[in-house]
């Protein structure tokens, strides 16, 4: 058996797991590991903040489908990971976080830079480990990767006391079988129940107004192809959550685009009037359902999900199928192909109705040639990138416009914090994505409020020459909160005005990136074209946009689709919002 | 084509609140109990009682959880418990014939000889045991299911309870019996 330092064992396991990039920031308790990383045959990205490191690893994982790895020191290093881990946990993103801990004999003494990281991260990780014996180190690390990427994926944290990273011990890397056997209670359910699959097929054959409602689980299990095949085979229209974007091409006539709070009129109406809802890797989030009692009131529901706890959590379903989405869909498609129906005829009326909704109530906004409309910026980004870029967003109005006005056609193309809604996610995630997918154009579409939350990591993007493009939708407001205040708090704009801001162009330049600005609609294309030419460093574009533009449609929180706010209410105009019933 | 009218509301399941007994087998690892209690605390579930102890198998512990809630909450609790990596088995044994036991230590005020006699009489009837005596107290040990302990406490209360400690319920499925009531169980 080989004999090595704990820190070198860590690196050995990372190599064994096929890791090609780690993100992080060193400190006392993790210095041994960093010393070992110095010679490691993979990229080691030094970030400026551990939260950004975590989001980068997350963006890398979302864009590539691999496990992201983040490294931090004990105490403040580890606590800085919290928001990043919670973000990944809510969206089921596979991450392994390695944190240093104070030496074992100091644990529990309030030692310098000590924090109960296991306790702090317990509710925001899929699992976490404190290594108490170097003998367990290789197995625990391998378990961490295995747990992170299998079943319903998620972040796993491994906390390693400093003395263990220094200790020298004999070791070997446990085999896959050993890893599985060492976790007797962990058996993700992959195969769907055949009886339930048959039942689902029967419902699909009988349905006259079916809708596919696709979430992030479809992307995570790599089932985009199956989703597309199922929809086209059975002529069922498809709506996705923002996490499910790209599981079905939004350019397809069957696409209803996004549903829910900021979903399209036609997606929400289709779900509302459906008689069969096929939920695929989606979890009936309240941003999707609104008022539960009025969510798809007439529909029978089929729910396919790898996580049994997701099923019937908020909505009772008729046909639950626990299993890997890809696996289940393959069987379901086979079942449907064996006993087909005249699909086109069966769906004719339904698709006609949907087409009518689409024509009457398309996604739209009031165009202007004087002031830049945020939606216009997104449309132009779509045009200049031929719809092929990876888009990463912050949280707020810009995120919703990025979801609405860019049409996504492949999985892992739209990265955003769907579950936790983390401002500060978009830009660092874009850096991770670009590092993982260098061949793609990667755009971070950011709000001025969101971007500033992890602005420091421009330095990282410059240092490693990561040529991401950052489009700031600069409205000088915490826009989404302002919108809520306008609609629901009598336009009392409490603490939403970002009245002091950096000059984003100069800021970019001071970091060594390129800074551009557009203040008039006529400049939008021009700056985008310039940005597309820069390929050796990040480029930031400050789009100074209409300050009080709103994201519409909108279903107010906790309300039903029938309460959808539709007509844009422009600043200073008397035009009232109206409700559709 | 005219729009389809949807009039119905999605039917909501009725909420039947009940007492449930859940047993959990876990790997007896560092921090596993915190994981379980954290799961309850973080989701706002109310635990009536929770007991943990090792089993005959090394590194396996058994937990009995008594919890009040409607079917949906109980189902979520069980699913969430199953999701924990260290969980080996979760069962809701409420409707399966099973044995429930709890241990209580009760320090009772003894006013005079007459109350001492009264208390001893009750102790004997309930097959409890006096485990400590002082000039003005008896400390009684009693085991049984929740009902038995509750019954004993209500009878002893008038004498004055100075201190009390209960373990919470332990439960185990019966292997052979097909009926719930076994001779002598209630006061055994
Ligand atoms: C870390 C964090 N803090 C607060 C919020 C609440 N929040 C949601 S949207 C929003 C405003 C976002 O402003 P900005 O990034 O400028 O985007 P805009 O809505 O203007 O496009 C805020 C404060 C959040 N989602 N995340």
Tab-separated table of N, CA and C in Angstrom, chain B residues 64-171:
chain	number	residue	atom	x	y	z
B	64	UNK	N	-37.252	5.307	18.239
B	64	UNK	CA	-38.711	5.274	18.201
B	64	UNK	C	-39.197	6.712	18.274
B	65	UNK	N	-40.008	7.079	17.312
B	65	UNK	CA	-40.522	8.447	17.288
B	65	UNK	C	-42.041	8.393	17.384
B	66	UNK	N	-42.586	9.144	18.325
B	66	UNK	CA	-44.036	9.279	18.392
B	66	UNK	C	-44.364	10.685	17.937
B	67	UNK	N	-45.267	10.776	16.982
B	67	UNK	CA	-45.543	12.077	16.391
B	67	UNK	C	-47.026	12.214	16.079
B	68	UNK	N	-47.542	13.417	16.266
B	68	UNK	CA	-48.940	13.710	15.953
B	68	UNK	C	-48.979	14.422	14.613
B	69	UNK	N	-49.917	14.072	13.788
B	69	UNK	CA	-50.018	14.808	12.535
B	69	UNK	C	-51.023	14.170	11.604
B	70	UNK	N	-51.350	14.890	10.517
B	70	UNK	CA	-52.258	14.289	9.542
B	70	UNK	C	-51.449	13.383	8.611
B	71	UNK	N	-52.176	12.619	7.829
B	71	UNK	CA	-51.559	11.585	6.988
B	71	UNK	C	-50.428	12.161	6.115
B	72	UNK	N	-50.692	13.350	5.575
B	72	UNK	CA	-49.720	13.936	4.662
B	72	UNK	C	-48.409	14.263	5.380
B	73	UNK	N	-48.551	14.830	6.587
B	73	UNK	CA	-47.357	15.174	7.355
B	73	UNK	C	-46.582	13.905	7.700
B	74	UNK	N	-47.299	12.876	8.139
B	74	UNK	CA	-46.634	11.630	8.516
B	74	UNK	C	-45.923	11.021	7.307
B	75	UNK	N	-46.578	11.083	6.162
B	75	UNK	CA	-45.981	10.531	4.950
B	75	UNK	C	-44.685	11.287	4.614
B	76	UNK	N	-44.738	12.610	4.736
B	76	UNK	CA	-43.539	13.412	4.482
B	76	UNK	C	-42.430	13.063	5.469
B	77	UNK	N	-42.801	12.939	6.749
B	77	UNK	CA	-41.805	12.616	7.769
B	77	UNK	C	-41.103	11.312	7.403
B	78	UNK	N	-41.896	10.319	7.036
B	78	UNK	CA	-41.318	9.017	6.725
B	78	UNK	C	-40.422	9.096	5.491
B	79	UNK	N	-40.898	9.804	4.481
B	79	UNK	CA	-40.088	9.939	3.272
B	79	UNK	C	-38.790	10.697	3.547
B	80	UNK	N	-38.902	11.734	4.350
B	80	UNK	CA	-37.697	12.512	4.657
B	80	UNK	C	-36.718	11.682	5.491
B	81	UNK	N	-37.245	10.887	6.410
B	81	UNK	CA	-36.370	10.025	7.206
B	81	UNK	C	-35.672	9.009	6.309
B	82	UNK	N	-36.428	8.470	5.358
B	82	UNK	CA	-35.843	7.479	4.436
B	82	UNK	C	-34.750	8.090	3.589
B	83	UNK	N	-34.862	9.393	3.336
B	83	UNK	CA	-33.896	10.072	2.474
B	83	UNK	C	-32.530	10.211	3.122
B	84	UNK	N	-32.501	10.211	4.453
B	84	UNK	CA	-31.214	10.377	5.118
B	84	UNK	C	-30.294	9.229	4.740
B	85	UNK	N	-29.053	9.577	4.462
B	85	UNK	CA	-28.107	8.584	3.962
B	85	UNK	C	-27.878	7.464	4.987
B	86	UNK	N	-27.955	7.797	6.274
B	86	UNK	CA	-27.629	6.804	7.303
B	86	UNK	C	-28.828	5.959	7.742
B	87	UNK	N	-29.972	6.227	7.131
B	87	UNK	CA	-31.167	5.483	7.512
B	87	UNK	C	-31.196	4.113	6.840
B	88	UNK	N	-31.429	3.082	7.630
B	88	UNK	CA	-31.490	1.737	7.062
B	88	UNK	C	-32.937	1.289	6.846
B	89	UNK	N	-33.817	1.680	7.780
B	89	UNK	CA	-35.201	1.249	7.640
B	89	UNK	C	-36.111	2.179	8.419
B	90	UNK	N	-37.232	2.496	7.829
B	90	UNK	CA	-38.241	3.298	8.537
B	90	UNK	C	-39.578	2.572	8.430
B	91	UNK	N	-40.276	2.451	9.565
B	91	UNK	CA	-41.602	1.819	9.521
B	91	UNK	C	-42.590	2.632	10.333
B	92	UNK	N	-43.761	2.775	9.794
B	92	UNK	CA	-44.845	3.325	10.594
B	92	UNK	C	-45.596	2.114	11.140
B	93	UNK	N	-45.429	1.836	12.442
B	93	UNK	CA	-45.985	0.589	12.989
B	93	UNK	C	-47.306	0.829	13.709
B	94	UNK	N	-47.840	2.023	13.541
B	94	UNK	CA	-49.064	2.391	14.258
B	94	UNK	C	-50.156	1.326	14.112
B	95	UNK	N	-50.352	0.830	12.894
B	95	UNK	CA	-51.449	-0.108	12.666
B	95	UNK	C	-51.003	-1.569	12.634
B	96	UNK	N	-49.777	-1.816	13.047
B	96	UNK	CA	-49.284	-3.188	13.115
B	96	UNK	C	-49.241	-3.561	14.589
B	97	UNK	N	-49.625	-4.794	14.952
B	97	UNK	CA	-49.548	-5.167	16.366
B	97	UNK	C	-48.131	-4.941	16.900
B	98	UNK	N	-48.029	-4.182	17.949
B	98	UNK	CA	-46.698	-3.883	18.475
B	98	UNK	C	-46.754	-3.647	19.981
B	99	UNK	N	-45.571	-3.672	20.565
B	99	UNK	CA	-45.443	-3.440	22.007
B	99	UNK	C	-44.911	-2.032	22.191
B	100	UNK	N	-45.512	-1.311	23.145
B	100	UNK	CA	-44.989	0.018	23.473
B	100	UNK	C	-44.631	0.042	24.944
B	101	UNK	N	-43.500	0.598	25.255
B	101	UNK	CA	-43.079	0.715	26.654
B	101	UNK	C	-42.430	2.056	26.899
B	102	UNK	N	-42.683	2.533	28.129
B	102	UNK	CA	-42.044	3.761	28.542
B	102	UNK	C	-41.639	3.572	29.989
B	103	UNK	N	-40.552	4.199	30.387
B	103	UNK	CA	-40.126	4.144	31.781
B	103	UNK	C	-40.265	5.537	32.379
B	104	UNK	N	-40.828	5.585	33.604
B	104	UNK	CA	-40.918	6.883	34.281
B	104	UNK	C	-40.375	6.763	35.692
B	105	UNK	N	-39.710	7.795	36.149
B	105	UNK	CA	-39.290	7.891	37.551
B	105	UNK	C	-40.092	9.044	38.153
B	106	UNK	N	-40.787	8.746	39.242
B	106	UNK	CA	-41.650	9.770	39.828
B	106	UNK	C	-41.354	9.904	41.317
B	107	UNK	N	-40.970	11.102	41.708
B	107	UNK	CA	-40.719	11.353	43.128
B	107	UNK	C	-41.989	11.947	43.742
B	108	UNK	N	-42.556	11.179	44.709
B	108	UNK	CA	-43.877	11.546	45.229
B	108	UNK	C	-43.753	11.996	46.682
B	109	UNK	N	-44.473	13.039	47.011
B	109	UNK	CA	-44.490	13.552	48.373
B	109	UNK	C	-45.284	12.592	49.259
B	110	UNK	N	-44.700	12.216	50.399
B	110	UNK	CA	-45.417	11.329	51.320
B	110	UNK	C	-45.682	12.101	52.607
B	111	UNK	N	-46.923	12.481	52.801
B	111	UNK	CA	-47.342	13.331	53.918
B	111	UNK	C	-47.177	12.588	55.251
B	112	UNK	N	-47.745	11.368	55.275
B	112	UNK	CA	-47.769	10.598	56.528
B	112	UNK	C	-47.896	9.122	56.210
B	113	UNK	N	-48.044	8.295	57.227
B	113	UNK	CA	-48.132	6.843	57.025
B	113	UNK	C	-49.304	6.460	56.137
B	114	UNK	N	-50.397	7.198	56.327
B	114	UNK	CA	-51.593	6.842	55.579
B	114	UNK	C	-51.342	7.036	54.068
B	115	UNK	N	-50.745	8.193	53.708
B	115	UNK	CA	-50.475	8.395	52.271
B	115	UNK	C	-49.432	7.399	51.785
B	116	UNK	N	-48.467	7.073	52.667
B	116	UNK	CA	-47.461	6.073	52.261
B	116	UNK	C	-48.138	4.759	51.910
B	117	UNK	N	-49.096	4.348	52.717
B	117	UNK	CA	-49.833	3.096	52.454
B	117	UNK	C	-50.601	3.194	51.137
B	118	UNK	N	-51.294	4.319	50.971
B	118	UNK	CA	-52.066	4.531	49.740
B	118	UNK	C	-51.175	4.380	48.512
B	119	UNK	N	-50.017	5.065	48.585
B	119	UNK	CA	-49.100	5.049	47.439
B	119	UNK	C	-48.605	3.623	47.185
B	120	UNK	N	-48.247	2.925	48.261
B	120	UNK	CA	-47.748	1.556	48.103
B	120	UNK	C	-48.801	0.670	47.444
B	121	UNK	N	-50.070	0.924	47.811
B	121	UNK	CA	-51.151	0.138	47.250
B	121	UNK	C	-51.196	0.345	45.724
B	122	UNK	N	-51.129	1.616	45.327
B	122	UNK	CA	-51.151	1.907	43.893
B	122	UNK	C	-49.916	1.330	43.182
B	123	UNK	N	-48.779	1.444	43.852
B	123	UNK	CA	-47.539	0.905	43.281
B	123	UNK	C	-47.693	-0.588	43.017
B	124	UNK	N	-48.292	-1.271	43.944
B	124	UNK	CA	-48.478	-2.721	43.774
B	124	UNK	C	-49.444	-3.046	42.657
B	125	UNK	N	-50.552	-2.321	42.629
B	125	UNK	CA	-51.546	-2.583	41.583
B	125	UNK	C	-50.930	-2.389	40.193
B	126	UNK	N	-50.128	-1.354	40.067
B	126	UNK	CA	-49.537	-1.046	38.757
B	126	UNK	C	-48.233	-1.806	38.497
B	127	UNK	N	-47.877	-2.668	39.414
B	127	UNK	CA	-46.589	-3.381	39.324
B	127	UNK	C	-45.431	-2.422	39.088
B	128	UNK	N	-45.481	-1.323	39.817
B	128	UNK	CA	-44.363	-0.400	39.785
B	128	UNK	C	-43.411	-0.772	40.923
B	129	UNK	N	-42.418	0.047	41.180
B	129	UNK	CA	-41.416	-0.310	42.176
B	129	UNK	C	-40.956	0.950	42.893
B	130	UNK	N	-40.849	0.879	44.219
B	130	UNK	CA	-40.268	2.015	44.920
B	130	UNK	C	-38.754	1.832	44.888
B	131	UNK	N	-38.043	2.801	44.355
B	131	UNK	CA	-36.595	2.624	44.209
B	131	UNK	C	-35.791	3.537	45.127
B	132	UNK	N	-36.481	4.462	45.790
B	132	UNK	CA	-35.773	5.337	46.728
B	132	UNK	C	-36.781	5.869	47.744
B	133	UNK	N	-36.321	5.952	48.986
B	133	UNK	CA	-37.216	6.389	50.059
B	133	UNK	C	-36.500	7.457	50.874
B	134	UNK	N	-37.221	8.526	51.242
B	134	UNK	CA	-36.680	9.496	52.194
B	134	UNK	C	-37.763	9.770	53.236
B	135	UNK	N	-37.492	10.666	54.170
B	135	UNK	CA	-38.488	10.902	55.220
B	135	UNK	C	-39.802	11.383	54.645
B	136	UNK	N	-39.757	12.146	53.579
B	136	UNK	CA	-41.043	12.616	53.051
B	136	UNK	C	-41.238	12.366	51.560
B	137	UNK	N	-40.499	11.426	50.980
B	137	UNK	CA	-40.748	11.073	49.565
B	137	UNK	C	-40.587	9.571	49.314
B	138	UNK	N	-41.290	9.138	48.274
B	138	UNK	CA	-41.032	7.852	47.639
B	138	UNK	C	-40.636	8.162	46.207
B	139	UNK	N	-39.648	7.467	45.689
B	139	UNK	CA	-39.399	7.583	44.250
B	139	UNK	C	-39.776	6.249	43.612
B	140	UNK	N	-40.658	6.362	42.635
B	140	UNK	CA	-41.236	5.158	42.046
B	140	UNK	C	-40.769	4.990	40.608
B	141	UNK	N	-40.468	3.744	40.277
B	141	UNK	CA	-40.115	3.415	38.889
B	141	UNK	C	-41.286	2.662	38.292
B	142	UNK	N	-41.728	3.089	37.130
B	142	UNK	CA	-42.850	2.379	36.509
B	142	UNK	C	-42.604	2.237	35.008
B	143	UNK	N	-42.931	1.067	34.474
B	143	UNK	CA	-42.840	0.893	33.017
B	143	UNK	C	-44.199	0.470	32.476
B	144	UNK	N	-44.428	0.777	31.238
B	144	UNK	CA	-45.680	0.387	30.606
B	144	UNK	C	-45.913	1.253	29.389
B	145	UNK	N	-47.090	1.075	28.780
B	145	UNK	CA	-47.342	1.963	27.644
B	145	UNK	C	-47.812	3.317	28.157
B	146	UNK	N	-47.983	4.223	27.231
B	146	UNK	CA	-48.304	5.593	27.611
B	146	UNK	C	-49.554	5.665	28.485
B	147	UNK	N	-50.587	4.909	28.122
B	147	UNK	CA	-51.849	4.957	28.875
B	147	UNK	C	-51.649	4.560	30.319
B	148	UNK	N	-50.860	3.493	30.518
B	148	UNK	CA	-50.648	2.996	31.868
B	148	UNK	C	-49.921	4.055	32.705
B	149	UNK	N	-48.900	4.646	32.125
B	149	UNK	CA	-48.135	5.664	32.855
B	149	UNK	C	-49.023	6.857	33.175
B	150	UNK	N	-49.802	7.268	32.178
B	150	UNK	CA	-50.711	8.400	32.384
B	150	UNK	C	-51.705	8.088	33.510
B	151	UNK	N	-52.242	6.875	33.504
B	151	UNK	CA	-53.218	6.489	34.515
B	151	UNK	C	-52.584	6.547	35.911
B	152	UNK	N	-51.380	6.018	35.993
B	152	UNK	CA	-50.689	6.016	37.290
B	152	UNK	C	-50.443	7.454	37.770
B	153	UNK	N	-49.989	8.282	36.842
B	153	UNK	CA	-49.684	9.672	37.211
B	153	UNK	C	-50.940	10.382	37.716
B	154	UNK	N	-52.063	10.148	37.027
B	154	UNK	CA	-53.270	10.870	37.435
B	154	UNK	C	-53.725	10.437	38.831
B	155	UNK	N	-53.472	9.168	39.169
B	155	UNK	CA	-53.876	8.697	40.501
B	155	UNK	C	-52.921	9.198	41.591
B	156	UNK	N	-51.691	9.400	41.200
B	156	UNK	CA	-50.664	9.743	42.193
B	156	UNK	C	-50.574	11.258	42.392
B	157	UNK	N	-51.063	11.987	41.413
B	157	UNK	CA	-50.953	13.456	41.407
B	157	UNK	C	-51.437	14.111	42.711
B	158	UNK	N	-52.605	13.694	43.214
B	158	UNK	CA	-53.124	14.360	44.424
B	158	UNK	C	-52.160	14.317	45.618
B	159	UNK	N	-51.261	13.353	45.645
B	159	UNK	CA	-50.315	13.271	46.769
B	159	UNK	C	-49.218	14.326	46.652
B	160	UNK	N	-49.024	14.797	45.445
B	160	UNK	CA	-47.979	15.797	45.208
B	160	UNK	C	-46.762	15.183	44.530
B	161	UNK	N	-46.574	15.485	43.248
B	161	UNK	CA	-45.387	14.993	42.533
B	161	UNK	C	-44.290	16.040	42.663
B	162	UNK	N	-43.146	15.633	43.218
B	162	UNK	CA	-42.063	16.595	43.430
B	162	UNK	C	-41.145	16.687	42.197
B	163	UNK	N	-41.032	15.557	41.499
B	163	UNK	CA	-40.151	15.524	40.347
B	163	UNK	C	-40.561	14.354	39.478
B	164	UNK	N	-40.381	14.499	38.199
B	164	UNK	CA	-40.732	13.366	37.339
B	164	UNK	C	-39.856	13.357	36.090
B	165	UNK	N	-39.483	12.167	35.649
B	165	UNK	CA	-38.729	12.044	34.399
B	165	UNK	C	-39.281	10.858	33.627
B	166	UNK	N	-39.500	11.056	32.309
B	166	UNK	CA	-40.011	9.955	31.477
B	166	UNK	C	-39.060	9.740	30.303
B	167	UNK	N	-38.975	8.518	29.869
B	167	UNK	CA	-38.023	8.215	28.790
B	167	UNK	C	-38.597	8.492	27.409
B	168	UNK	N	-39.907	8.536	27.296
B	168	UNK	CA	-40.493	8.528	25.964
B	168	UNK	C	-40.690	7.086	25.535
B	169	UNK	N	-41.472	6.907	24.491
B	169	UNK	CA	-41.918	5.564	24.117
B	169	UNK	C	-40.859	4.789	23.333
B	170	UNK	N	-40.742	3.510	23.693
B	170	UNK	CA	-39.969	2.546	22.910
B	170	UNK	C	-40.986	1.619	22.268
B	171	UNK	N	-40.764	1.218	21.057
B	171	UNK	CA	-41.752	0.337	20.447
B	171	UNK	C	-41.092	-0.737	19.603
